[in-house]
PDB file of C-alpha atoms in Angstrom:
ATOM      1  CA  MET A   1      -1.372   4.757  15.353  1.00 77.00           C
ATOM      2  CA  ALA A   2      -0.260   2.028  17.723  1.00 92.00           C
ATOM      3  CA  ALA A   3       3.353   3.237  17.787  1.00 94.00           C
ATOM      4  CA  VAL A   4       2.217   6.683  18.933  1.00 93.00           C
ATOM      5  CA  TYR A   5       0.133   5.144  21.716  1.00 95.00           C
ATOM      6  CA  ALA A   6       3.118   3.062  22.820  1.00 96.00           C
ATOM      7  CA  GLN A   7       5.243   6.217  22.848  1.00 96.00           C
ATOM      8  CA  LYS A   8       2.771   8.314  24.821  1.00 95.00           C
ATOM      9  CA  TYR A   9       1.526   5.638  27.189  1.00 95.00           C
ATOM     10  CA  PRO A  10       4.327   3.055  27.437  1.00 94.00           C
ATOM     11  CA  ARG A  11       3.144   1.694  30.802  1.00 93.00           C
ATOM     12  CA  HIS A  12      -0.271   0.924  29.355  1.00 94.00           C
ATOM     13  CA  THR A  13       1.105  -1.538  26.803  1.00 94.00           C
ATOM     14  CA  ASP A  14       1.659  -5.233  27.357  1.00 93.00           C
ATOM     15  CA  ARG A  15       2.288  -7.531  24.378  1.00 96.00           C
ATOM     16  CA  TRP A  16       2.328  -4.964  21.604  1.00 97.00           C
ATOM     17  CA  VAL A  17       2.295  -5.962  17.934  1.00 98.00           C
ATOM     18  CA  LEU A  18       2.795  -3.513  15.057  1.00 98.00           C
ATOM     19  CA  ASP A  19       1.718  -4.965  11.710  1.00 97.00           C
ATOM     20  CA  SER A  20       2.698  -3.051   8.548  1.00 96.00           C
ATOM     21  CA  SER A  21       4.371   0.044   9.984  1.00 95.00           C
ATOM     22  CA  GLY A  22       4.955   3.383   8.308  1.00 92.00           C
ATOM     23  CA  ASP A  23       7.887   5.767   8.490  1.00 92.00           C
ATOM     24  CA  PRO A  24       7.660   7.458  11.940  1.00 93.00           C
ATOM     25  CA  ASP A  25       9.574  10.599  10.918  1.00 90.00           C
ATOM     26  CA  PRO A  26       7.312  13.482  12.086  1.00 87.00           C
ATOM     27  CA  SER A  27       8.060  15.383   8.892  1.00 81.00           C
ATOM     28  CA  ARG A  28       6.765  12.417   6.866  1.00 79.00           C
ATOM     29  CA  VAL A  29       3.515  11.827   8.718  1.00 83.00           C
ATOM     30  CA  ALA A  30       0.336  11.653   6.616  1.00 82.00           C
ATOM     31  CA  ARG A  31       1.495  13.379   3.430  1.00 84.00           C
ATOM     32  CA  GLY A  32       4.684  11.341   3.396  1.00 87.00           C
ATOM     33  CA  TRP A  33       2.771   8.131   3.986  1.00 88.00           C
ATOM     34  CA  LEU A  34       0.675   8.750   0.897  1.00 90.00           C
ATOM     35  CA  ALA A  35       3.758   9.658  -1.135  1.00 92.00           C
ATOM     36  CA  ASN A  36       5.431   6.388  -0.108  1.00 93.00           C
ATOM     37  CA  MET A  37       2.768   4.435  -1.997  1.00 94.00           C
ATOM     38  CA  SER A  38       4.451   5.283  -5.309  1.00 96.00           C
ATOM     39  CA  ALA A  39       7.641   3.387  -4.532  1.00 95.00           C
ATOM     40  CA  ALA A  40       5.671   0.769  -2.628  1.00 96.00           C
ATOM     41  CA  ALA A  41       3.693  -0.098  -5.757  1.00 97.00           C
ATOM     42  CA  ASP A  42       7.009  -0.553  -7.571  1.00 97.00           C
ATOM     43  CA  ASP A  43       8.130  -2.936  -4.804  1.00 96.00           C
ATOM     44  CA  ARG A  44       5.027  -5.092  -5.119  1.00 97.00           C
ATOM     45  CA  PHE A  45       4.566  -5.035  -8.903  1.00 98.00           C
ATOM     46  CA  PRO A  46       7.113  -7.815  -9.652  1.00 97.00           C
ATOM     47  CA  ASP A  47       4.814 -10.265  -7.853  1.00 97.00           C
ATOM     48  CA  PHE A  48       1.998  -9.359 -10.223  1.00 97.00           C
ATOM     49  CA  ALA A  49       4.372  -9.444 -13.198  1.00 98.00           C
ATOM     50  CA  ALA A  50       5.509 -12.965 -12.356  1.00 97.00           C
ATOM     51  CA  TRP A  51       1.893 -14.066 -12.003  1.00 97.00           C
ATOM     52  CA  ALA A  52       0.751 -12.409 -15.233  1.00 97.00           C
ATOM     53  CA  ALA A  53       3.617 -13.923 -17.269  1.00 98.00           C
ATOM     54  CA  ASP A  54       3.338 -17.423 -15.838  1.00 97.00           C
ATOM     55  CA  PRO A  55       3.041 -19.968 -18.697  1.00 97.00           C
ATOM     56  CA  LYS A  56       0.171 -21.580 -16.781  1.00 95.00           C
ATOM     57  CA  ARG A  57      -2.021 -18.526 -17.409  1.00 96.00           C
ATOM     58  CA  ASP A  58      -4.536 -18.696 -20.212  1.00 96.00           C
ATOM     59  CA  ALA A  59      -4.689 -16.016 -22.898  1.00 96.00           C
ATOM     60  CA  ALA A  60      -7.395 -14.093 -21.035  1.00 96.00           C
ATOM     61  CA  HIS A  61      -5.069 -13.411 -18.098  1.00 96.00           C
ATOM     62  CA  ARG A  62      -1.538 -13.471 -19.485  1.00 97.00           C
ATOM     63  CA  LEU A  63      -0.036 -10.055 -20.200  1.00 98.00           C
ATOM     64  CA  ALA A  64       3.387 -11.091 -21.515  1.00 98.00           C
ATOM     65  CA  ASP A  65       5.675 -14.052 -22.073  1.00 97.00           C
ATOM     66  CA  ARG A  66       8.261 -12.755 -19.609  1.00 98.00           C
ATOM     67  CA  PRO A  67       7.798 -11.025 -16.231  1.00 98.00           C
ATOM     68  CA  GLU A  68      10.103  -8.202 -17.288  1.00 98.00           C
ATOM     69  CA  ASP A  69       7.708  -7.320 -20.115  1.00 98.00           C
ATOM     70  CA  VAL A  70       4.547  -7.035 -18.013  1.00 98.00           C
ATOM     71  CA  ARG A  71       5.300  -3.510 -16.801  1.00 98.00           C
ATOM     72  CA  ALA A  72       5.549  -2.123 -20.343  1.00 98.00           C
ATOM     73  CA  ALA A  73       2.387  -3.988 -21.320  1.00 98.00           C
ATOM     74  CA  PHE A  74       0.441  -2.493 -18.428  1.00 98.00           C
ATOM     75  CA  LEU A  75       1.740   1.028 -19.042  1.00 98.00           C
ATOM     76  CA  ALA A  76       0.828   0.797 -22.718  1.00 98.00           C
ATOM     77  CA  VAL A  77      -2.771  -0.109 -21.873  1.00 98.00           C
ATOM     78  CA  ALA A  78      -3.031   2.690 -19.293  1.00 98.00           C
ATOM     79  CA  SER A  79      -1.625   5.201 -21.783  1.00 98.00           C
ATOM     80  CA  ALA A  80      -4.102   4.084 -24.449  1.00 98.00           C
ATOM     81  CA  LEU A  81      -6.957   4.526 -21.970  1.00 98.00           C
ATOM     82  CA  ASP A  82      -5.717   8.027 -21.156  1.00 97.00           C
ATOM     83  CA  ARG A  83      -6.281   8.902 -24.796  1.00 97.00           C
ATOM     84  CA  ALA A  84      -9.450   6.892 -25.364  1.00 97.00           C
ATOM     85  CA  PRO A  85     -11.395   5.602 -22.331  1.00 96.00           C
ATOM     86  CA  ARG A  86     -13.421   2.427 -22.801  1.00 96.00           C
ATOM     87  CA  THR A  87     -16.994   1.698 -21.780  1.00 95.00           C
ATOM     88  CA  PHE A  88     -18.518  -1.496 -20.406  1.00 94.00           C
ATOM     89  CA  LYS A  89     -21.163  -3.469 -22.227  1.00 90.00           C
ATOM     90  CA  ASP A  90     -23.746  -3.327 -19.426  1.00 82.00           C
ATOM     91  CA  GLY A  91     -23.479   0.481 -19.327  1.00 72.00           C
ATOM     92  CA  ASP A  92     -23.808   0.663 -15.540  1.00 71.00           C
ATOM     93  CA  HIS A  93     -20.169   1.449 -14.771  1.00 76.00           C
ATOM     94  CA  PHE A  94     -17.855   4.406 -14.961  1.00 89.00           C
ATOM     95  CA  PRO A  95     -15.705   4.574 -18.112  1.00 93.00           C
ATOM     96  CA  LEU A  96     -12.386   2.766 -17.910  1.00 95.00           C
ATOM     97  CA  THR A  97      -9.749   5.503 -17.971  1.00 95.00           C
ATOM     98  CA  GLY A  98      -6.011   5.220 -17.538  1.00 96.00           C
ATOM     99  CA  ASN A  99      -6.196   6.515 -13.987  1.00 94.00           C
ATOM    100  CA  ARG A 100      -8.987   4.104 -13.062  1.00 94.00           C
ATOM    101  CA  LEU A 101      -6.766   1.292 -14.307  1.00 96.00           C
ATOM    102  CA  ARG A 102      -3.821   2.585 -12.291  1.00 96.00           C
ATOM    103  CA  GLN A 103      -5.991   2.900  -9.207  1.00 92.00           C
ATOM    104  CA  GLY A 104      -7.201  -0.634  -9.837  1.00 94.00           C
ATOM    105  CA  LEU A 105      -3.594  -1.812  -9.930  1.00 96.00           C
ATOM    106  CA  GLN A 106      -2.967  -0.315  -6.502  1.00 93.00           C
ATOM    107  CA  GLN A 107      -6.070  -2.058  -5.220  1.00 92.00           C
ATOM    108  CA  ALA A 108      -5.028  -5.402  -6.706  1.00 95.00           C
ATOM    109  CA  LEU A 109      -1.530  -5.136  -5.235  1.00 95.00           C
ATOM    110  CA  TYR A 110      -2.965  -4.685  -1.731  1.00 90.00           C
ATOM    111  CA  SER A 111      -4.279  -8.218  -1.527  1.00 83.00           C
ATOM    112  CA  ARG A 112      -2.963 -11.682  -2.162  1.00 77.00           C
ATOM    113  CA  GLU A 113      -2.750 -13.202  -5.616  1.00 82.00           C
ATOM    114  CA  ALA A 114      -6.506 -13.905  -5.743  1.00 84.00           C
ATOM    115  CA  SER A 115      -6.984 -10.260  -6.703  1.00 91.00           C
ATOM    116  CA  PHE A 116      -4.582 -10.566  -9.635  1.00 96.00           C
ATOM    117  CA  GLU A 117      -6.888 -12.733 -11.750  1.00 95.00           C
ATOM    118  CA  PRO A 118      -9.840 -10.343 -12.294  1.00 95.00           C
ATOM    119  CA  PHE A 119      -7.512  -7.381 -12.706  1.00 96.00           C
ATOM    120  CA  ALA A 120      -5.316  -9.116 -15.282  1.00 97.00           C
ATOM    121  CA  ARG A 121      -8.414 -10.221 -17.173  1.00 97.00           C
ATOM    122  CA  LEU A 122      -9.557  -6.596 -17.401  1.00 97.00           C
ATOM    123  CA  VAL A 123      -6.159  -5.369 -18.606  1.00 98.00           C
ATOM    124  CA  VAL A 124      -5.984  -8.052 -21.299  1.00 98.00           C
ATOM    125  CA  ALA A 125      -9.523  -7.261 -22.444  1.00 97.00           C
ATOM    126  CA  ALA A 126      -8.764  -3.543 -22.634  1.00 97.00           C
ATOM    127  CA  ARG A 127      -5.694  -4.299 -24.724  1.00 97.00           C
ATOM    128  CA  ASP A 128      -6.934  -7.044 -27.027  1.00 96.00           C
ATOM    129  CA  THR A 129     -10.561  -6.173 -27.757  1.00 95.00           C
ATOM    130  CA  THR A 130     -12.540  -3.392 -29.387  1.00 94.00           C
ATOM    131  CA  GLY A 131     -15.944  -1.956 -28.596  1.00 94.00           C
ATOM    132  CA  PRO A 132     -17.591  -2.033 -25.143  1.00 94.00           C
ATOM    133  CA  LEU A 133     -15.787  -4.259 -22.651  1.00 95.00           C
ATOM    134  CA  GLU A 134     -17.581  -7.492 -21.851  1.00 94.00           C
ATOM    135  CA  VAL A 135     -15.529  -8.429 -18.776  1.00 93.00           C
ATOM    136  CA  PRO A 136     -16.667  -7.444 -15.265  1.00 90.00           C
ATOM    137  CA  ASP A 137     -15.656  -4.012 -13.998  1.00 90.00           C
ATOM    138  CA  VAL A 138     -13.616  -4.824 -10.896  1.00 87.00           C
ATOM    139  CA  LEU A 139     -12.215  -1.332 -10.313  1.00 85.00           C
ATOM    140  CA  PRO A 140     -13.177   1.392  -7.846  1.00 75.00           C
ATOM    141  CA  GLY A 141     -16.098   3.436  -9.126  1.00 69.00           C
ATOM    142  CA  GLY A 142     -17.437   6.752  -7.886  1.00 67.00           C
ATOM    143  CA  PRO A 143     -16.744   8.642  -4.677  1.00 69.00           C
ATOM    144  CA  ILE A 144     -16.527   6.624  -1.489  1.00 76.00           C
ATOM    145  CA  PRO A 145     -19.441   7.070   0.967  1.00 81.00           C
ATOM    146  CA  GLN A 146     -19.409  10.424   2.731  1.00 84.00           C
ATOM    147  CA  ASP A 147     -19.190   8.926   6.219  1.00 87.00           C
ATOM    148  CA  ALA A 148     -16.099   6.900   5.294  1.00 83.00           C
ATOM    149  CA  ALA A 149     -14.542   9.863   3.493  1.00 82.00           C
ATOM    150  CA  ALA A 150     -15.156  12.158   6.469  1.00 84.00           C
ATOM    151  CA  VAL A 151     -13.452   9.815   8.932  1.00 86.00           C
ATOM    152  CA  MET A 152     -10.496   9.134   6.633  1.00 83.00           C
ATOM    153  CA  MET A 153      -9.925  12.798   5.841  1.00 84.00           C
ATOM    154  CA  ALA A 154     -10.392  13.936   9.441  1.00 82.00           C
ATOM    155  CA  VAL A 155      -7.675  11.581  10.629  1.00 80.00           C
ATOM    156  CA  THR A 156      -5.283  12.309   7.783  1.00 84.00           C
ATOM    157  CA  CYS A 157      -5.791  16.052   7.557  1.00 87.00           C
ATOM    158  CA  ASN A 158      -5.511  16.677  11.293  1.00 85.00           C
ATOM    159  CA  ASP A 159      -2.170  14.883  11.612  1.00 83.00           C
ATOM    160  CA  VAL A 160      -0.083  17.667  10.039  1.00 84.00           C
ATOM    161  CA  ASN A 161      -0.457  20.983   8.265  1.00 85.00           C
ATOM    162  CA  TRP A 162      -0.825  20.523   4.504  1.00 88.00           C
ATOM    163  CA  PRO A 163       0.195  23.114   1.879  1.00 89.00           C
ATOM    164  CA  SER A 164      -2.823  25.156   0.836  1.00 90.00           C
ATOM    165  CA  ASP A 165      -1.152  26.342  -2.368  1.00 91.00           C
ATOM    166  CA  VAL A 166      -1.849  23.950  -5.235  1.00 91.00           C
ATOM    167  CA  SER A 167       1.442  24.627  -7.044  1.00 92.00           C
ATOM    168  CA  PRO A 168       3.610  22.298  -4.856  1.00 91.00           C
ATOM    169  CA  TYR A 169       1.271  19.417  -5.640  1.00 94.00           C
ATOM    170  CA  THR A 170       1.515  20.159  -9.357  1.00 95.00           C
ATOM    171  CA  LYS A 171       5.292  20.008  -9.152  1.00 94.00           C
ATOM    172  CA  ASP A 172       5.267  16.820  -7.066  1.00 95.00           C
ATOM    173  CA  VAL A 173       2.863  15.063  -9.430  1.00 96.00           C
ATOM    174  CA  ALA A 174       5.041  15.835 -12.446  1.00 96.00           C
ATOM    175  CA  ALA A 175       8.167  14.524 -10.736  1.00 96.00           C
ATOM    176  CA  ASP A 176       6.428  11.468  -9.286  1.00 96.00           C
ATOM    177  CA  ARG A 177       4.808  10.619 -12.620  1.00 95.00           C
ATOM    178  CA  ALA A 178       8.277  10.427 -14.183  1.00 96.00           C
ATOM    179  CA  ARG A 179       9.807   8.374 -11.351  1.00 97.00           C
ATOM    180  CA  HIS A 180       6.875   6.040 -10.752  1.00 97.00           C
ATOM    181  CA  PRO A 181       4.699   5.703 -13.862  1.00 97.00           C
ATOM    182  CA  LEU A 182       2.726   2.802 -12.395  1.00 97.00           C
ATOM    183  CA  THR A 183       0.922   5.242 -10.109  1.00 96.00           C
ATOM    184  CA  ALA A 184       1.491   8.344 -12.276  1.00 96.00           C
ATOM    185  CA  GLY A 185       1.619  10.903  -9.479  1.00 96.00           C
ATOM    186  CA  MET A 186      -1.659   9.938  -7.791  1.00 94.00           C
ATOM    187  CA  PRO A 187      -0.188   9.350  -4.288  1.00 94.00           C
ATOM    188  CA  VAL A 188       1.253  12.905  -4.158  1.00 94.00           C
ATOM    189  CA  ASN A 189      -1.682  14.696  -5.726  1.00 94.00           C
ATOM    190  CA  VAL A 190      -3.794  17.300  -3.934  1.00 93.00           C
ATOM    191  CA  THR A 191      -6.321  16.023  -1.375  1.00 90.00           C
ATOM    192  CA  PRO A 192      -9.061  17.740   0.651  1.00 88.00           C
ATOM    193  CA  CYS A 193      -6.401  18.285   3.316  1.00 89.00           C
ATOM    194  CA  ALA A 194      -5.118  21.264   1.321  1.00 90.00           C
ATOM    195  CA  PHE A 195      -8.379  23.038   2.118  1.00 89.00           C
ATOM    196  CA  TRP A 196      -8.958  21.619   5.599  1.00 85.00           C
ATOM    197  CA  PRO A 197      -9.873  24.324   8.131  1.00 83.00           C
ATOM    198  CA  GLY A 198      -7.770  24.750  11.232  1.00 73.00           C
ATOM    199  CA  GLY A 199      -4.809  22.538  10.378  1.00 71.00           C
ATOM    200  CA  ALA A 200      -3.166  20.061  12.725  1.00 73.00           C
ATOM    201  CA  THR A 201      -4.453  19.987  16.284  1.00 72.00           C
ATOM    202  CA  GLU A 202      -1.051  19.072  17.761  1.00 79.00           C
ATOM    203  CA  LYS A 203       2.507  18.373  16.672  1.00 85.00           C
ATOM    204  CA  PRO A 204       3.265  14.851  15.421  1.00 87.00           C
ATOM    205  CA  THR A 205       4.706  12.534  18.052  1.00 90.00           C
ATOM    206  CA  ARG A 206       8.325  11.498  17.685  1.00 93.00           C
ATOM    207  CA  VAL A 207       8.711   7.751  18.241  1.00 96.00           C
ATOM    208  CA  THR A 208      11.763   6.850  20.341  1.00 97.00           C
ATOM    209  CA  SER A 209      13.334   3.911  22.182  1.00 97.00           C
ATOM    210  CA  ASP A 210      12.083   5.182  25.555  1.00 96.00           C
ATOM    211  CA  GLY A 211       9.829   2.600  27.185  1.00 95.00           C
ATOM    212  CA  PRO A 212       9.570  -1.129  27.854  1.00 96.00           C
ATOM    213  CA  SER A 213      10.962  -3.663  25.415  1.00 97.00           C
ATOM    214  CA  ASN A 214       7.634  -5.270  24.559  1.00 97.00           C
ATOM    215  CA  ILE A 215       6.965  -4.479  20.878  1.00 98.00           C
ATOM    216  CA  LEU A 216       6.958  -7.055  18.091  1.00 98.00           C
ATOM    217  CA  MET A 217       6.835  -5.743  14.528  1.00 98.00           C
ATOM    218  CA  ILE A 218       5.866  -7.824  11.489  1.00 98.00           C
ATOM    219  CA  GLN A 219       6.237  -6.553   7.944  1.00 97.00           C
ATOM    220  CA  ASN A 220       5.958  -7.865   4.394  1.00 97.00           C
ATOM    221  CA  LEU A 221       8.956  -7.165   2.185  1.00 97.00           C
ATOM    222  CA  ARG A 222       6.711  -5.964  -0.646  1.00 97.00           C
ATOM    223  CA  ASP A 223       3.932  -3.972   0.982  1.00 96.00           C
ATOM    224  CA  PRO A 224       2.198  -1.656  -1.536  1.00 95.00           C
ATOM    225  CA  ALA A 225       0.946   0.786   1.104  1.00 92.00           C
ATOM    226  CA  THR A 226       3.487   0.897   3.938  1.00 93.00           C
ATOM    227  CA  PRO A 227       6.783  -0.020   2.245  1.00 95.00           C
ATOM    228  CA  TYR A 228       9.453  -2.042   3.979  1.00 96.00           C
ATOM    229  CA  ARG A 229      11.863   0.887   4.004  1.00 95.00           C
ATOM    230  CA  GLY A 230       9.421   2.750   6.260  1.00 94.00           C
ATOM    231  CA  ALA A 231       9.224  -0.203   8.641  1.00 96.00           C
ATOM    232  CA  LEU A 232      13.001  -0.195   8.915  1.00 97.00           C
ATOM    233  CA  LYS A 233      12.793   3.456   9.966  1.00 96.00           C
ATOM    234  CA  MET A 234      10.254   2.488  12.636  1.00 97.00           C
ATOM    235  CA  ARG A 235      12.478  -0.368  13.798  1.00 98.00           C
ATOM    236  CA  GLU A 236      15.416   2.019  14.067  1.00 98.00           C
ATOM    237  CA  ALA A 237      13.389   4.570  16.013  1.00 97.00           C
ATOM    238  CA  LEU A 238      12.114   2.001  18.520  1.00 98.00           C
ATOM    239  CA  GLY A 239      15.579   0.589  19.182  1.00 97.00           C
ATOM    240  CA  ASP A 240      15.649  -2.158  21.818  1.00 97.00           C
ATOM    241  CA  ARG A 241      11.933  -1.718  22.472  1.00 97.00           C
ATOM    242  CA  ALA A 242      11.165  -3.783  19.376  1.00 98.00           C
ATOM    243  CA  ARG A 243      11.972  -6.889  17.391  1.00 98.00           C
ATOM    244  CA  LEU A 244      11.155  -7.122  13.659  1.00 98.00           C
ATOM    245  CA  ILE A 245       9.791 -10.126  11.777  1.00 98.00           C
ATOM    246  CA  THR A 246      10.432  -9.667   8.061  1.00 98.00           C
ATOM    247  CA  VAL A 247       8.161 -11.779   5.850  1.00 97.00           C
ATOM    248  CA  ASP A 248       9.153 -12.546   2.270  1.00 96.00           C
ATOM    249  CA  SER A 249       5.707 -11.812   0.879  1.00 95.00           C
ATOM    250  CA  GLY A 250       3.668  -9.094  -0.815  1.00 95.00           C
ATOM    251  CA  GLY A 251       0.451  -7.317   0.036  1.00 94.00           C
ATOM    252  CA  HIS A 252      -0.637  -5.072   2.881  1.00 93.00           C
ATOM    253  CA  GLY A 253      -0.936  -6.796   6.234  1.00 93.00           C
ATOM    254  CA  ALA A 254       1.286  -9.676   7.323  1.00 95.00           C
ATOM    255  CA  TYR A 255      -0.109 -11.480  10.368  1.00 96.00           C
ATOM    256  CA  LEU A 256      -2.659 -14.165   9.401  1.00 93.00           C
ATOM    257  CA  ALA A 257      -2.911 -12.462   6.009  1.00 89.00           C
ATOM    258  CA  ASN A 258      -0.643 -14.303   3.593  1.00 83.00           C
ATOM    259  CA  GLY A 259      -0.312 -17.872   4.805  1.00 85.00           C
ATOM    260  CA  ASN A 260       3.244 -17.493   6.083  1.00 92.00           C
ATOM    261  CA  ALA A 261       3.400 -20.034   8.898  1.00 96.00           C
ATOM    262  CA  CYS A 262       6.705 -18.718  10.221  1.00 97.00           C
ATOM    263  CA  GLY A 263       5.487 -15.154  10.731  1.00 97.00           C
ATOM    264  CA  ASP A 264       2.071 -16.230  12.009  1.00 97.00           C
ATOM    265  CA  ARG A 265       3.606 -18.614  14.530  1.00 97.00           C
ATOM    266  CA  LEU A 266       6.037 -16.069  15.951  1.00 98.00           C
ATOM    267  CA  VAL A 267       3.331 -13.442  16.487  1.00 98.00           C
ATOM    268  CA  THR A 268       0.854 -15.954  17.922  1.00 98.00           C
ATOM    269  CA  ASP A 269       3.481 -17.298  20.324  1.00 98.00           C
ATOM    270  CA  TYR A 270       4.169 -13.787  21.541  1.00 98.00           C
ATOM    271  CA  LEU A 271       0.522 -12.905  22.031  1.00 98.00           C
ATOM    272  CA  THR A 272      -0.348 -16.149  23.815  1.00 98.00           C
ATOM    273  CA  THR A 273       2.803 -16.828  25.826  1.00 97.00           C
ATOM    274  CA  GLY A 274       4.766 -13.597  25.926  1.00 97.00           C
ATOM    275  CA  ARG A 275       7.762 -15.255  24.265  1.00 97.00           C
ATOM    276  CA  ARG A 276       9.334 -12.861  21.787  1.00 97.00           C
ATOM    277  CA  PRO A 277      12.277 -13.567  19.448  1.00 97.00           C
ATOM    278  CA  ALA A 278      15.613 -12.582  20.954  1.00 96.00           C
ATOM    279  CA  GLY A 279      16.454 -10.677  17.797  1.00 97.00           C
ATOM    280  CA  ASP A 280      15.053  -9.744  14.421  1.00 98.00           C
ATOM    281  CA  VAL A 281      13.852 -12.663  12.281  1.00 98.00           C
ATOM    282  CA  THR A 282      13.375 -13.188   8.556  1.00 98.00           C
ATOM    283  CA  CYS A 283      10.678 -15.603   7.409  1.00 97.00           C
ATOM    284  CA  GLY A 284      11.155 -16.945   3.901  1.00 94.00           C
ATOM    285  CA  ALA A 285       8.506 -17.260   1.219  1.00 88.00           C
ATOM    286  CA  GLU A 286       5.971 -20.054   1.689  1.00 79.00           C
TER     287      GLU A 286
END
């Protein structure tokens, strides 16, 4: 994590940019980051709802007549798939279950609106058709490759000690499912970290304001992975070391990721000239 490096080795940083920051609270590292994705999906979902209820959408992609009705429409389809998973016509894909659809939502919310179209088409097809689905399966399939899984789990599991008793996860999933039905408890569910040998190799680093004032943060308001509220915690922890660019956009990743000229310009100016905003800046939607 770049913030940890800047904390441990402040004299080895120059023009330091943090894009899409998480909550730096040591008690929230790793497990807390995953848990934050529940509320983060809620933050981002209105963008999808507005897209999927836009009158310009054709029937194959439009989930409701009003944005406020899209959430209920999605949840109804996911619930129906919990009870009766659907298959795909070509037969080469995993069945479409409620949790695969929810995972697909998280994936679609990560990116810009281009990812909304194939996902919305799948949701509409699952709702309005019978028999094997004839639309493309755009959702995550089986297990990720072992090399990628090993790296991801090694980093996550070694950050902190995870509960080895399954019962806390069961309790957290039930509570999270009620609070955040879009993700239905998945972000707080048990992971391989519960059974990881050895535990954390060192205590999490506490990020502070000690060090040079050379950090520029940029953050989307509606980030589905590292929510804005976590970035505000990072901004608070860094104090005068940092300035924050808030971008009125959704998706994960802000710089050169969402076409916001204001945010892109401010970061590029800093990297190329060393000029950093005197204070925090908000860049409107573009």
